[in-house]
Coordinates of C-alpha atoms and ligand atoms in Angstrom, one line a residue:
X18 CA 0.0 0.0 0.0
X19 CA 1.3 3.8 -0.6
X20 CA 0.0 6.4 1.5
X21 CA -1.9 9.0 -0.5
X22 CA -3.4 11.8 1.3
X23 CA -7.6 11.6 0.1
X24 CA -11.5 13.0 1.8
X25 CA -11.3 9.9 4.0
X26 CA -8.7 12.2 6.2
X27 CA -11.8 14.2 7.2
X28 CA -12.9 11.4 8.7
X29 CA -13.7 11.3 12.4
X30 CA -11.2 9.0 14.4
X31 CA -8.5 9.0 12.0
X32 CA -5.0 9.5 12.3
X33 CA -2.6 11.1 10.5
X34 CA -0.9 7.4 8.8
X35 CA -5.1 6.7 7.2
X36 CA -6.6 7.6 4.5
X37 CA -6.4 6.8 0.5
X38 CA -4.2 4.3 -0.6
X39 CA -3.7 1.7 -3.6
X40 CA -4.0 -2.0 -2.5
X41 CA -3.6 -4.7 -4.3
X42 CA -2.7 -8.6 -3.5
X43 CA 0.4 -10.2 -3.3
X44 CA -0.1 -10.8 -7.1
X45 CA 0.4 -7.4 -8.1
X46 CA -3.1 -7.2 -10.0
X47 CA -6.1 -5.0 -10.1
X48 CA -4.7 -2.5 -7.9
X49 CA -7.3 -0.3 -6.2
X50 CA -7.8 3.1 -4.4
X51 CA -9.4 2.1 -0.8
X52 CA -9.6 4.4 2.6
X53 CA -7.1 2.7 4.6
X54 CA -6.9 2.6 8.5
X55 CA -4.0 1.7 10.5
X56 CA -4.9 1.3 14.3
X57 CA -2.6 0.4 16.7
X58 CA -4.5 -0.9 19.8
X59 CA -7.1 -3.4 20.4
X60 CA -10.1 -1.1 20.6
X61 CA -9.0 0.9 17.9
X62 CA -9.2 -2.5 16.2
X63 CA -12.5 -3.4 16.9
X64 CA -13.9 0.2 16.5
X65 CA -12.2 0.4 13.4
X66 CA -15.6 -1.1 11.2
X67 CA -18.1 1.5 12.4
X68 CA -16.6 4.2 10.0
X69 CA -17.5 1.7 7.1
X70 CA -19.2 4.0 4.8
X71 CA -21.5 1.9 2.0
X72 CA -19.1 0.4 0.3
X73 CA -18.4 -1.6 3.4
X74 CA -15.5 -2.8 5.2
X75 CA -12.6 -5.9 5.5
X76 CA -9.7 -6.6 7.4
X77 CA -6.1 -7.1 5.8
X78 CA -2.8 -8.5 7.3
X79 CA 0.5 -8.4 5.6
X80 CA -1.6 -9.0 1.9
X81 CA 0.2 -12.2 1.2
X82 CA -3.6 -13.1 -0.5
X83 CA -3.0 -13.2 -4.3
X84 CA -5.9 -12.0 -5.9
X85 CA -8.3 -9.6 -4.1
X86 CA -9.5 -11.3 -0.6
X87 CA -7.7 -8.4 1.4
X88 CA -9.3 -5.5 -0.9
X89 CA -12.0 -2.9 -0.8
X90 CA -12.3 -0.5 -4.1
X91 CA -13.5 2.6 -2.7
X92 CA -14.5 1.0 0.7
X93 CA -12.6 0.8 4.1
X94 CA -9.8 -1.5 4.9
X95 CA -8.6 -2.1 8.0
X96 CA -4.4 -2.6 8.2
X97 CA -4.7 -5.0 11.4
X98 CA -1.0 -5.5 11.3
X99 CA 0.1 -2.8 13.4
X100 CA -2.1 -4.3 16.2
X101 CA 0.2 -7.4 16.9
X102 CA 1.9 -9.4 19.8
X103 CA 2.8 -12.2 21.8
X104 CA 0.8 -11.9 25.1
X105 CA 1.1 -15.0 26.3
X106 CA 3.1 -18.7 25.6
X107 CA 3.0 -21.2 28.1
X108 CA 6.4 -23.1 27.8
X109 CA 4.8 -26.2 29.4
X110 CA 1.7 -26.8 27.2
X111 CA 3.1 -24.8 23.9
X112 CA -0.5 -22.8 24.2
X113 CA -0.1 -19.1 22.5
X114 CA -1.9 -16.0 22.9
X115 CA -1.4 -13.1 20.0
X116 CA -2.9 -10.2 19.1
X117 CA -4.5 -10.9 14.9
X118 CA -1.5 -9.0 13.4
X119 CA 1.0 -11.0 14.7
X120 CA 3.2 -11.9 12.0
X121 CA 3.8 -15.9 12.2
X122 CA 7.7 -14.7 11.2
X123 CA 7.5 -12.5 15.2
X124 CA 5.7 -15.6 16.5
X125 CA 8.4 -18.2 15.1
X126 CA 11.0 -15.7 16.8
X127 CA 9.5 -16.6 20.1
X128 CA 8.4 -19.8 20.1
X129 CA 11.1 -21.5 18.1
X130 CA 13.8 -20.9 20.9
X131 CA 11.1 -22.2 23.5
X132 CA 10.9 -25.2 21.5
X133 CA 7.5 -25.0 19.6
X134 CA 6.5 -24.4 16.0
X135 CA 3.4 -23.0 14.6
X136 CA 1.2 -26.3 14.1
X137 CA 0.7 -25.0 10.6
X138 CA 2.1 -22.9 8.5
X139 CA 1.4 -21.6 4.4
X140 CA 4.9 -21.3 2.2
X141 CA 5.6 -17.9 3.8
X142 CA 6.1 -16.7 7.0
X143 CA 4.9 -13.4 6.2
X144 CA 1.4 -13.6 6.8
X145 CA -0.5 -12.5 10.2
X146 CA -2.3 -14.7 12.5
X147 CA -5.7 -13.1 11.3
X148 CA -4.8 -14.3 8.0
X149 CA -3.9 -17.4 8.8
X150 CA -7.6 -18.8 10.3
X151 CA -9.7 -16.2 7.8
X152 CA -7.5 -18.5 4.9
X153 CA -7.8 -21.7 7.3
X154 CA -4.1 -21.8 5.5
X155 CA -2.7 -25.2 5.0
X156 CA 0.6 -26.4 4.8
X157 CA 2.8 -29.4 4.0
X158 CA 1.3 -31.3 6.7
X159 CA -2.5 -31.2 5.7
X160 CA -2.2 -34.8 5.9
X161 CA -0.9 -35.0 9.4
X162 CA -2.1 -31.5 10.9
X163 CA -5.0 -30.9 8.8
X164 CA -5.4 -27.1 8.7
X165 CA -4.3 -23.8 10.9
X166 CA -8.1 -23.4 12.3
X167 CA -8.0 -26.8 13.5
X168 CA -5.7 -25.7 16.0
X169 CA -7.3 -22.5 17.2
X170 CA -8.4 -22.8 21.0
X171 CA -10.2 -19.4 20.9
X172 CA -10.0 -16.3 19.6
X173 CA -12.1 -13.1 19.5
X174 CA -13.7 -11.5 16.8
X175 CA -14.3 -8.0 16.1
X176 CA -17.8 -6.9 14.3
X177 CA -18.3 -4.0 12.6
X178 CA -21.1 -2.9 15.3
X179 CA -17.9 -2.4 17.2
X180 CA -18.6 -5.2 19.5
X181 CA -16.8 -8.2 20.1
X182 CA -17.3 -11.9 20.1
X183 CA -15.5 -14.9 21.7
X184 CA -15.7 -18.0 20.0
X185 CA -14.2 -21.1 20.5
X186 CA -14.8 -24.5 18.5
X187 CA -16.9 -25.7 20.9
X188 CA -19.4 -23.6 22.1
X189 CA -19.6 -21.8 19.2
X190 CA -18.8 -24.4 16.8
X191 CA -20.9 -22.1 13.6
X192 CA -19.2 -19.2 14.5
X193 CA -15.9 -20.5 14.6
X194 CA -15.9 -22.6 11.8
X195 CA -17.4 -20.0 10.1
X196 CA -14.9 -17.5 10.2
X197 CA -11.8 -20.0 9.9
X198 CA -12.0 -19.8 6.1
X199 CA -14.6 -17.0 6.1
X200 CA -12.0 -14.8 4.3
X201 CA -12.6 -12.4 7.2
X202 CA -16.2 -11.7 6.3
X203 CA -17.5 -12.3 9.5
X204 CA -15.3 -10.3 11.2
X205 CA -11.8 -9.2 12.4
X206 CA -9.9 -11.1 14.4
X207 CA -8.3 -9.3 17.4
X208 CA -6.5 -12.5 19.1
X209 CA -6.5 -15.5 19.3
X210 CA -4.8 -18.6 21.3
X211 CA -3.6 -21.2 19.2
X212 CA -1.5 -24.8 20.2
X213 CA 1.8 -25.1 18.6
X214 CA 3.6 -28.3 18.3
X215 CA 6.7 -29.6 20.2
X216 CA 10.1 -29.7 18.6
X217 CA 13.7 -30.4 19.7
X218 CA 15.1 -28.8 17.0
X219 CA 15.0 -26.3 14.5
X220 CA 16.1 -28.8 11.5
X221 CA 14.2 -30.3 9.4
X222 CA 15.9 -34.2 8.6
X223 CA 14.3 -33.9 4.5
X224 CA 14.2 -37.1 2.5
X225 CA 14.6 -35.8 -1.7
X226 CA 13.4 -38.2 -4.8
X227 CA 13.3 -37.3 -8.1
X228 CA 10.1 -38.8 -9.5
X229 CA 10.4 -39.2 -13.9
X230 CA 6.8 -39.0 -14.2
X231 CA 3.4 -38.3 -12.7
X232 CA 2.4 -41.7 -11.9
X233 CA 5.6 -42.1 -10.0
X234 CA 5.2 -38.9 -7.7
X235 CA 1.5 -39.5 -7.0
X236 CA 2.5 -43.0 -5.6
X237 CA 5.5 -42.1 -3.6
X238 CA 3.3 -39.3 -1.9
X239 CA 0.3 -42.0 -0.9
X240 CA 3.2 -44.2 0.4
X241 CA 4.8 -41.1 2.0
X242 CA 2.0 -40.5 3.6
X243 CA 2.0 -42.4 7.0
X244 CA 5.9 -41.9 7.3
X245 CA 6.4 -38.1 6.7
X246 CA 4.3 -35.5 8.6
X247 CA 5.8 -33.0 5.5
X248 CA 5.6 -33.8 2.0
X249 CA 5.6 -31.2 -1.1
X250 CA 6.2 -32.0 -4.6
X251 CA 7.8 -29.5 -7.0
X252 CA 6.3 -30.0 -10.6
X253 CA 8.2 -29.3 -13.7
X254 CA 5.2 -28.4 -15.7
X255 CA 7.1 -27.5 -19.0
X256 CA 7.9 -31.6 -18.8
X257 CA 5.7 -33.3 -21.8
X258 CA 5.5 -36.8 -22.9
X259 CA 6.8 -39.9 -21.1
X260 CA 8.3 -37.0 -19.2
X261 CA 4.7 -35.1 -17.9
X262 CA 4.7 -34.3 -14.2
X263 CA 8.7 -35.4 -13.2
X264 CA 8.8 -33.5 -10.1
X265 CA 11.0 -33.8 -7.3
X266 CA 9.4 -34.5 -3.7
X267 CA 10.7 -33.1 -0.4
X268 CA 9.5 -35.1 2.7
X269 CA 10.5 -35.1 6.4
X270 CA 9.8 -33.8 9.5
X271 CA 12.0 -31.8 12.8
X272 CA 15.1 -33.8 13.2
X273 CA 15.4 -34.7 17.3
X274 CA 18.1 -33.1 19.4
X275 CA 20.7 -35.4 18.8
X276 CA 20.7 -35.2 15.7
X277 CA 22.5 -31.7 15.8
X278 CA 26.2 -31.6 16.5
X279 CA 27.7 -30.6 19.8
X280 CA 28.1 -26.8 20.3
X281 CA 25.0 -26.0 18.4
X282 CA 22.0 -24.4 19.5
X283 CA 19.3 -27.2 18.4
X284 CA 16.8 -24.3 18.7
X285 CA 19.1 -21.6 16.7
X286 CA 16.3 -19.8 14.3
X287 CA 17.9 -16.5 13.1
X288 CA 16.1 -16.4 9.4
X289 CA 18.3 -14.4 7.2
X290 CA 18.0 -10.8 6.3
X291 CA 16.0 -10.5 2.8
X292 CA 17.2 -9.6 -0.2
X293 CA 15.5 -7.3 -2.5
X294 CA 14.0 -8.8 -5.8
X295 CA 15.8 -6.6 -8.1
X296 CA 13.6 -4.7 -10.8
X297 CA 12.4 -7.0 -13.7
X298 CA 12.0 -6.0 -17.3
X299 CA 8.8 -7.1 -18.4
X300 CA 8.3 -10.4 -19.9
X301 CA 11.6 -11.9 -17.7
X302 CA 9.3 -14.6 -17.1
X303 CA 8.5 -16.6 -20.1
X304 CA 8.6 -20.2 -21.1
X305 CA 12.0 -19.9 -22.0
X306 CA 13.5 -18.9 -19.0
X307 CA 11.1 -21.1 -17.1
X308 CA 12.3 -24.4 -19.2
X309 CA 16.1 -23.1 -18.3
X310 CA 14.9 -22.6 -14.7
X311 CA 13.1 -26.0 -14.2
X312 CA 16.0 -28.1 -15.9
X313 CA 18.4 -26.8 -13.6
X314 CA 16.2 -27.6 -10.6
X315 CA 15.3 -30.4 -11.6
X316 CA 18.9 -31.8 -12.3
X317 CA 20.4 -29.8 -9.4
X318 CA 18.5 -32.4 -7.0
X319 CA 20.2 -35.5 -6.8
X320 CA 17.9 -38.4 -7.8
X321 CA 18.0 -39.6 -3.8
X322 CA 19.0 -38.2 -0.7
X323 CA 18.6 -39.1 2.9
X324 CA 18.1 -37.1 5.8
X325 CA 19.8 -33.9 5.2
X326 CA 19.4 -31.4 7.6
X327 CA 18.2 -28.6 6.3
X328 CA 17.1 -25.2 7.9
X329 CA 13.3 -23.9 8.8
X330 CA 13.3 -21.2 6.2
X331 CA 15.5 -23.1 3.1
X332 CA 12.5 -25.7 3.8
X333 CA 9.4 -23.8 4.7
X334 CA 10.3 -20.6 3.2
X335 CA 12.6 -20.6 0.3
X336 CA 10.6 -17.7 -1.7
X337 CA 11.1 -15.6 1.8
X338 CA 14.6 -15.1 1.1
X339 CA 13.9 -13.0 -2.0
X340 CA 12.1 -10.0 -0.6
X341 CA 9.2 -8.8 -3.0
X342 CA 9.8 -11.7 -5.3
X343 CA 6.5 -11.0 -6.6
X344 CA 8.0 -8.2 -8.5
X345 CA 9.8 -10.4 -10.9
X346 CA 6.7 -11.0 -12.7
X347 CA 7.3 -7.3 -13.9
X348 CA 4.6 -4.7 -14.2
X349 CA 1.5 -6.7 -15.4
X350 CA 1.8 -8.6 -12.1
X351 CA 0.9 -12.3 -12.2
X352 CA -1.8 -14.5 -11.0
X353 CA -2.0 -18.2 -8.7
X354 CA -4.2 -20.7 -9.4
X355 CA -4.7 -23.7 -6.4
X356 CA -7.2 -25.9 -7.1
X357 CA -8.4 -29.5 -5.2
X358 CA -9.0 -32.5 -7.5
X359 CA -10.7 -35.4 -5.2
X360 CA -8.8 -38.9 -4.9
X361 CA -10.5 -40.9 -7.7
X362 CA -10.0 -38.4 -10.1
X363 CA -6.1 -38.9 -10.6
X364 CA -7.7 -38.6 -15.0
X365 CA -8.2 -35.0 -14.4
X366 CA -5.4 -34.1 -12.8
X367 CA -3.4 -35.9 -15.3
X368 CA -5.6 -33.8 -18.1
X369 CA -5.1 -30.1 -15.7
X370 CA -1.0 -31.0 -16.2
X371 CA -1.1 -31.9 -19.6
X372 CA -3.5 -28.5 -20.2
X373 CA -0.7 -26.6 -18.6
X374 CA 2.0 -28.0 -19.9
X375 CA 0.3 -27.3 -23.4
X376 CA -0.5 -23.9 -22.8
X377 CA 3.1 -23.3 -22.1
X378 CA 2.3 -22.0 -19.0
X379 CA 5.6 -20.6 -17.6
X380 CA 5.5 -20.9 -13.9
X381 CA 8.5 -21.6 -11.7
X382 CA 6.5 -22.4 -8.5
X383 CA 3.8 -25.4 -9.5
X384 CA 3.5 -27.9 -6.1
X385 CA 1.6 -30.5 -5.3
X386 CA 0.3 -31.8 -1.9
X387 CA -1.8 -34.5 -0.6
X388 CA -4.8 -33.5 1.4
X389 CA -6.3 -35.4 4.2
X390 CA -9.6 -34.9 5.9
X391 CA -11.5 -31.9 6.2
X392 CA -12.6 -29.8 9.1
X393 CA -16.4 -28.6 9.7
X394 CA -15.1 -25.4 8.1
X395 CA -17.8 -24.8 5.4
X396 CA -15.7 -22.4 3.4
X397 CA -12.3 -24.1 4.1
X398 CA -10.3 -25.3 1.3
X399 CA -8.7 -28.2 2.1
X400 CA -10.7 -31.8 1.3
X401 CA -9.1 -35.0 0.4
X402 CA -7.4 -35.0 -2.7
X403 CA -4.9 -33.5 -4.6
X404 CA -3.7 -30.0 -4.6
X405 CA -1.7 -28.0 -7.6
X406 CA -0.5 -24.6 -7.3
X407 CA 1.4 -22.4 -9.8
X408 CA 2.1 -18.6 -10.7
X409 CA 1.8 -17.5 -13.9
X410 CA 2.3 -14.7 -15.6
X411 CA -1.2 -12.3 -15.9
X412 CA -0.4 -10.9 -19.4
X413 CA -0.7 -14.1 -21.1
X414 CA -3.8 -13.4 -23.5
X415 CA -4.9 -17.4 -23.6
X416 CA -5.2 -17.4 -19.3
X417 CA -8.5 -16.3 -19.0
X418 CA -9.6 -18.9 -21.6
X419 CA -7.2 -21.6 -20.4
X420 CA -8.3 -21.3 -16.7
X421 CA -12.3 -21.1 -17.3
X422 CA -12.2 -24.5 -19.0
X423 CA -10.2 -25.8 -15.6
X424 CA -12.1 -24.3 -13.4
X425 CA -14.8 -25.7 -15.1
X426 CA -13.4 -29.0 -15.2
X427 CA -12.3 -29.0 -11.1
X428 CA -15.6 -28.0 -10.3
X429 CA -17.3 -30.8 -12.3
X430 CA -15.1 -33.1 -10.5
X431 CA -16.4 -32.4 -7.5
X432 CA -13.0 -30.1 -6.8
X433 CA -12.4 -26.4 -6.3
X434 CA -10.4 -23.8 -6.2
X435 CA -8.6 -21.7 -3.3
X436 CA -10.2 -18.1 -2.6
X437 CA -7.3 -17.1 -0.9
X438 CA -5.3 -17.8 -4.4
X439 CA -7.8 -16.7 -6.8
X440 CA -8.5 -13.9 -9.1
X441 CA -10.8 -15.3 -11.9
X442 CA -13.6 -17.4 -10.7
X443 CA -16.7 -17.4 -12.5
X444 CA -19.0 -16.9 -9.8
X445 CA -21.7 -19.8 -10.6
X446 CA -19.1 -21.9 -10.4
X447 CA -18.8 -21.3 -6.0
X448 CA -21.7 -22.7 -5.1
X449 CA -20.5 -26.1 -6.9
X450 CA -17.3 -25.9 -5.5
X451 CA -18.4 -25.0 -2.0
X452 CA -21.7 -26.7 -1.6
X453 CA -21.9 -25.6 1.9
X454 CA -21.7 -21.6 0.7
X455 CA -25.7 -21.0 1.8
X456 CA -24.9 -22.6 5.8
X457 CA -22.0 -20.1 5.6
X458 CA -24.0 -17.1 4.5
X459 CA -26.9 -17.9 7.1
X460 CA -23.9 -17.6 10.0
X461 CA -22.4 -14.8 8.6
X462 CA -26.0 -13.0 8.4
X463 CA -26.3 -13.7 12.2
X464 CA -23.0 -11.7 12.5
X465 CA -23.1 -9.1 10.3
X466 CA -26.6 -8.7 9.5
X467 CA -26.4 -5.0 7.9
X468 CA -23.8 -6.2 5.3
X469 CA -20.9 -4.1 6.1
X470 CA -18.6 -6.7 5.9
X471 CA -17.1 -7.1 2.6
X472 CA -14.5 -7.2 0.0
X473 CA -13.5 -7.3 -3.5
X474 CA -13.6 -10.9 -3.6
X475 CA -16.9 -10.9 -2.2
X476 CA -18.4 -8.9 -4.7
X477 CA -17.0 -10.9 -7.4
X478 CA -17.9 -13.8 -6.5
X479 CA -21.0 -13.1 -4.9
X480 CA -20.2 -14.8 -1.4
X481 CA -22.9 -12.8 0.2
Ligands
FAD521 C1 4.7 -17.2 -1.1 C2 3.3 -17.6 -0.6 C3 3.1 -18.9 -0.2 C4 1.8 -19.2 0.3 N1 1.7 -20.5 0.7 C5 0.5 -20.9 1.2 C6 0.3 -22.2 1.6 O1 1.2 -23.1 1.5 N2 -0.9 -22.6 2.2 C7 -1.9 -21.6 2.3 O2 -3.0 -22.0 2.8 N3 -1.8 -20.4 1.9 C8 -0.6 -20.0 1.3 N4 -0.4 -18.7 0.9 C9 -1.6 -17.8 1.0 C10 -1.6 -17.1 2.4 O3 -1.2 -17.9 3.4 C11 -3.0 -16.5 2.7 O4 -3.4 -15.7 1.7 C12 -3.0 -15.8 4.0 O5 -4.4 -15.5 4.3 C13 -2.3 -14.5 4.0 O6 -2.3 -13.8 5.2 P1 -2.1 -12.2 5.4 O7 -1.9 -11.9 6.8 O8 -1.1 -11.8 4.4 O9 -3.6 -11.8 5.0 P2 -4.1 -10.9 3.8 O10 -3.5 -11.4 2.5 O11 -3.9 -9.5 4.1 O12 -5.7 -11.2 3.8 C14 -6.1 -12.5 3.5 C15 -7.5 -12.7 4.0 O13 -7.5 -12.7 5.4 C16 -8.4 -11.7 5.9 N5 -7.8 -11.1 7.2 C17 -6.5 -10.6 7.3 N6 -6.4 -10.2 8.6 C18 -7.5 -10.5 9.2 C19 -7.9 -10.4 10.6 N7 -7.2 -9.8 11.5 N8 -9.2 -10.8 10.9 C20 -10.0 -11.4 10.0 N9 -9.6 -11.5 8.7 C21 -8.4 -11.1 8.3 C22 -8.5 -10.7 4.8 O14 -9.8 -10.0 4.9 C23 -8.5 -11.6 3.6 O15 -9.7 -12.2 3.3 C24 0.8 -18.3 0.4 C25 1.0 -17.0 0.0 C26 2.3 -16.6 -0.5 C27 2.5 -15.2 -0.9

């Protein structure tokens, strides 16, 4: 966001850091005018809805969303990031209490040394604890972990009546499942307390395979499964042919403490200090650098490696290193698309690689993941199956074409795709994909009943 001085500094209540700035997602695309507010206490936080003006009001964290989740054109946004924390970690049970701008990267910085981890975490570390149950983010553990809401002990949620609500999963299951995944349309989150898992160390002991083909990877994941708690495939999705899908799999979990050497701080976790994404001519990324980029990765892994210790950011976070990576993609910005194909339907995600890989789509970042079981979350992603996510470029002209027809296809499949990802949706196609959409909307009504709660996505695809 870039401050810009606009009538919403009139305003009653607002300080001299608000008022009209351009937002966009992390994907660089639309990019939108919007009164932004910045509070920086609790109540300021939960008051922060009431000057919502008709064009409504939604929360945003560190905008690590793609598409337009964390936007308002011409409404109110509410920046809850300055409004962050650690209150409270009990060293015995690994229990947390933050305030919903909490960075997980200044959680990780206290826990990690304590010895616990977040019990989930999404391919970044930049993103706020707010953003992290109004996603219901998964991570390479879905499997194992399922997602980050199924972790939540509590939290409380600001509405834009400027009251507040507690809710907890059990005695107020709609509520809470609700807004974990409710893409924070049912409210801001001021804190919450979530469990974080044990560790000894802050290694991760990773297994690597090359796989030469699709069929290979999808089977070494299923027998993966019970062994690793982490497991994420890279996909080479230039590869055609006999050659369609050869990825290389990372799996493994926190080495124990004697696995590290003597002299060593098993809990050391000083991420490095990020590097700036230096300015990229349009069109750097293409198919051709992509096929250059993807062979070397590809052949840079050897074809098996056991238990090398690797560090929590070179295995969680790689793209952290690069600060504002997302500028590579050059000035038309680019787009992710993460969709779900259910087990059984192995044929489609075969037919969503080869469509890719047709298209020439040059992305550098497609995974795949296993999913296990959902959670009662009626707006949360994550359902068994198989899970692809890639970049891509937003000027390609065949895209919007290309990604109708697969959206299309998931949907028929009984799949979907992630609204915390997207940006092109049709929106008949949500209430396929997310059949439970209308038991949503009837617990969001309950919390919001004048509408004031809402966002770009929202409007687009006609959540409410
Ligand atoms: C490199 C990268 C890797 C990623 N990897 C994964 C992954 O592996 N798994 C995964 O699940 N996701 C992944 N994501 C997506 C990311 O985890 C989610 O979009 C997450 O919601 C971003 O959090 P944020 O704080 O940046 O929120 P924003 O992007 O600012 O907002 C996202 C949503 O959260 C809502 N929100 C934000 N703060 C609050 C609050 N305090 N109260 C209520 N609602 C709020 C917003 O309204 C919006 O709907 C990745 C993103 C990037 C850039």
């Amino acid at each position: 966001m870039s401050p810009a001085d606009g009538p919403g500094q009139a305003m009653a209540g607002l300080s001299s850091s608000d008022g009209f700035e351009m937002v966009s997602g992390w994907g660089g695309t639309p990019v939108t005018a919007s009164l932004v507010v910045h509070p920086t206490a609790p109540d300021e936080l939960v008051k922060a809805g009431l000057d919502a003006g008709p064009r409504g009001v939604i929360a945003r964290g560190l905008g690590r969303a793609y598409g337009d989740a964390a936007m308002n054109a011409g409404g109110l946004v509410v920046d809850a990031t300055r409004v962050s924390g650690v209150l409270d970690l009990d060293p015995t049970s690994g229990v947390v209490r933050a305030l919903g701008g909490t960075s997980l990267d200044d959680l990780m910085r206290v826990s990690i040394p304590q010895g616990w981890f977040p019990p989930v975490t999404p391919g970044t570390r930049f993103v706020t604890l707010g953003g992290a149950i109004a996603s219901d983010v998964h991570g390479k553990d879905h499997h194992a972990a399922g997602t980050f809401g199924c972790h939540v002990r509590s939290m409380v949620l600001a509405l834009p009546d400027g009251s507040t609500r507690a809710l907890d999963p059990e005695s107020t299951p709609e509520e809470f499942w609700a807004t974990c995944g409710g893409m924070g349309l049912t409210g801001t989150v001021v804190e919450a307390t979530v469990a974080f898992r044990p560790i000894e160390t802050s290694r991760i002991a990773v297994d690597t395979d090359r796989a030469p083909d699709l069929d290979h990877l999808l089977a070494m994941l299923t027998e993966g499964e019970a062994r690793y708690r982490y497991s994420v495939a890279w996909i080479d999705l230039l590869a055609r042919g006999r050659q369609l899908g050869r990825s290389v799999l990372y799996q493994g979990d926190f080495a124990p403490a004697g696995a590290i050497g003597p002299g060593r701080d098993p809990l050391a976790f000083d991420p490095p200090s990020l590097v700036p994404a230096p300015p990229a001519p349009s069109g750097l990324v293409n198919r051709w650098t992509m096929r250059a980029f993807n062979e070397l990765w590809f052949r840079k892994e050897p074809k098996r490696r056991r238990g090398e210790l690797q560090t929590i950011t070179r295995f969680f976070y790689p793209l952290d290193m690069l600060d504002h990576w997302n500028r590579l993609y050059g000035p038309k910005g680019f787009l992710q698309w993460q969709c779900l194909v259910p087990f059984g339907r192995e044929d489609l995600l075969r037919s969503v690689i080869e469509s890719l890989s047709q298209g020439h789509v040059a992305s550098f970042l497609a995974v795949l993941k296993r999913f296990g079981p959902a959670n009662p979350g009626p707006l949360s992603f994550p359902v068994p199956g198989w899970t692809l996510a890639l970049d891509m470029p937003a000027g390609d002209p065949a895209l919007a074409r290309l990604l109708a027809r697969l959206d299309r296809d998931v949907a028929d499949a009984g799949g979907r795709v992630y609204l915390a990802k997207d940006s092109c949706l049709h929106p008949d196609l949500v209430p396929k994909m997310y059949a439970r959409l209308d038991e949503w909307r009837a617990v969001r009504e309950r919390l919001d009943p004048d509408r004031r709660l809402v966002s770009d996505l929202a409007r687009r695809l006609r959540l409410l």
